[in-house]
Amino acid sequence: MSHVSLDAGYLLLAVALAFVANDLWRVLGVALSARIDEDSGLFAWVRMVATALVAGLVAKLILAPAGGLALAPLWLRLVAVAGGLGAYAIGRRSLALGVAAGEAVLIGGVLLLDA
């Protein structure tokens, strides 16, 4: 029975360390968010850096994809982006609609090319 309790101890330690690594920062963010001025220069800089990181990731996924996405030709990936942006604009800036439309164009295009 000591083997079972030893495993439970390791499991509890793993959960505690996972909390510290991930959720602690979320708790601190919630606690400190009341003091953040959304119009401050620092907050604007953080927003710009986050936007640039997302834009860089999207560009990498489009121009130099890995895995299954690399099977889709570049023109199809660009058409999917255009379809997603169009749906986003037409759908009153609905992010979910834009992502769903882009995915639908990409998946539909891959299925049509393989058929």
PDB file of C-alpha atoms in Angstrom, residues 22-76:
ATOM      1  CA  ASN A  22       0.353  28.184 -14.983  1.00  0.00           C
ATOM      2  CA  ASP A  23      -2.534  29.276 -12.824  1.00  0.00           C
ATOM      3  CA  LEU A  24      -0.565  31.340 -10.334  1.00  0.00           C
ATOM      4  CA  TRP A  25       0.066  33.931 -13.057  1.00  0.00           C
ATOM      5  CA  ARG A  26      -3.625  34.014 -13.913  1.00  0.00           C
ATOM      6  CA  VAL A  27      -4.544  34.575 -10.273  1.00  0.00           C
ATOM      7  CA  LEU A  28      -1.965  37.365 -10.011  1.00  0.00           C
ATOM      8  CA  GLY A  29      -3.300  38.892 -13.238  1.00  0.00           C
ATOM      9  CA  VAL A  30      -6.824  38.975 -11.874  1.00  0.00           C
ATOM     10  CA  ALA A  31      -5.633  40.421  -8.574  1.00  0.00           C
ATOM     11  CA  LEU A  32      -3.560  43.147 -10.229  1.00  0.00           C
ATOM     12  CA  SER A  33      -5.890  43.943 -13.134  1.00  0.00           C
ATOM     13  CA  ALA A  34      -7.802  46.573 -11.185  1.00  0.00           C
ATOM     14  CA  ARG A  35      -4.659  48.715 -11.059  1.00  0.00           C
ATOM     15  CA  ILE A  36      -3.939  48.574 -14.798  1.00  0.00           C
ATOM     16  CA  ASP A  37      -4.683  51.686 -16.823  1.00  0.00           C
ATOM     17  CA  GLU A  38      -5.755  50.518 -20.290  1.00  0.00           C
ATOM     18  CA  ASP A  39      -4.773  53.862 -21.797  1.00  0.00           C
ATOM     19  CA  SER A  40      -1.202  53.803 -20.480  1.00  0.00           C
ATOM     20  CA  GLY A  41       1.774  53.629 -22.788  1.00  0.00           C
ATOM     21  CA  LEU A  42       2.951  50.367 -21.241  1.00  0.00           C
ATOM     22  CA  PHE A  43      -0.379  48.663 -21.877  1.00  0.00           C
ATOM     23  CA  ALA A  44      -0.413  49.918 -25.477  1.00  0.00           C
ATOM     24  CA  TRP A  45       3.106  48.542 -25.955  1.00  0.00           C
ATOM     25  CA  VAL A  46       2.116  45.142 -24.532  1.00  0.00           C
ATOM     26  CA  ARG A  47      -0.900  45.044 -26.857  1.00  0.00           C
ATOM     27  CA  MET A  48       1.290  45.893 -29.878  1.00  0.00           C
ATOM     28  CA  VAL A  49       3.861  43.231 -28.995  1.00  0.00           C
ATOM     29  CA  ALA A  50       1.132  40.612 -28.547  1.00  0.00           C
ATOM     30  CA  THR A  51      -0.408  41.563 -31.892  1.00  0.00           C
ATOM     31  CA  ALA A  52       2.991  41.367 -33.593  1.00  0.00           C
ATOM     32  CA  LEU A  53       3.625  37.909 -32.126  1.00  0.00           C
ATOM     33  CA  VAL A  54       0.278  36.628 -33.404  1.00  0.00           C
ATOM     34  CA  ALA A  55       0.897  38.192 -36.832  1.00  0.00           C
ATOM     35  CA  GLY A  56       4.317  36.553 -36.998  1.00  0.00           C
ATOM     36  CA  LEU A  57       2.871  33.175 -36.087  1.00  0.00           C
ATOM     37  CA  VAL A  58       0.137  33.480 -38.719  1.00  0.00           C
ATOM     38  CA  ALA A  59       2.701  34.510 -41.356  1.00  0.00           C
ATOM     39  CA  LYS A  60       4.874  31.516 -40.469  1.00  0.00           C
ATOM     40  CA  LEU A  61       1.896  29.168 -40.704  1.00  0.00           C
ATOM     41  CA  ILE A  62       1.004  30.554 -44.139  1.00  0.00           C
ATOM     42  CA  LEU A  63       4.461  30.903 -45.692  1.00  0.00           C
ATOM     43  CA  ALA A  64       6.423  28.074 -44.034  1.00  0.00           C
ATOM     44  CA  PRO A  65       3.931  25.556 -42.638  1.00  0.00           C
ATOM     45  CA  ALA A  66       4.835  22.266 -41.023  1.00  0.00           C
ATOM     46  CA  GLY A  67       3.019  18.968 -40.893  1.00  0.00           C
ATOM     47  CA  GLY A  68      -0.270  18.476 -42.683  1.00  0.00           C
ATOM     48  CA  LEU A  69      -0.683  22.163 -43.480  1.00  0.00           C
ATOM     49  CA  ALA A  70       2.362  21.936 -45.751  1.00  0.00           C
ATOM     50  CA  LEU A  71       0.351  19.629 -48.033  1.00  0.00           C
ATOM     51  CA  ALA A  72      -1.904  22.536 -49.013  1.00  0.00           C
ATOM     52  CA  PRO A  73      -0.384  24.710 -51.748  1.00  0.00           C
ATOM     53  CA  LEU A  74       0.481  28.326 -50.978  1.00  0.00           C
ATOM     54  CA  TRP A  75      -2.258  29.711 -53.213  1.00  0.00           C
ATOM     55  CA  LEU A  76      -4.876  27.695 -51.310  1.00  0.00           C
TER      56      LEU A  76
END
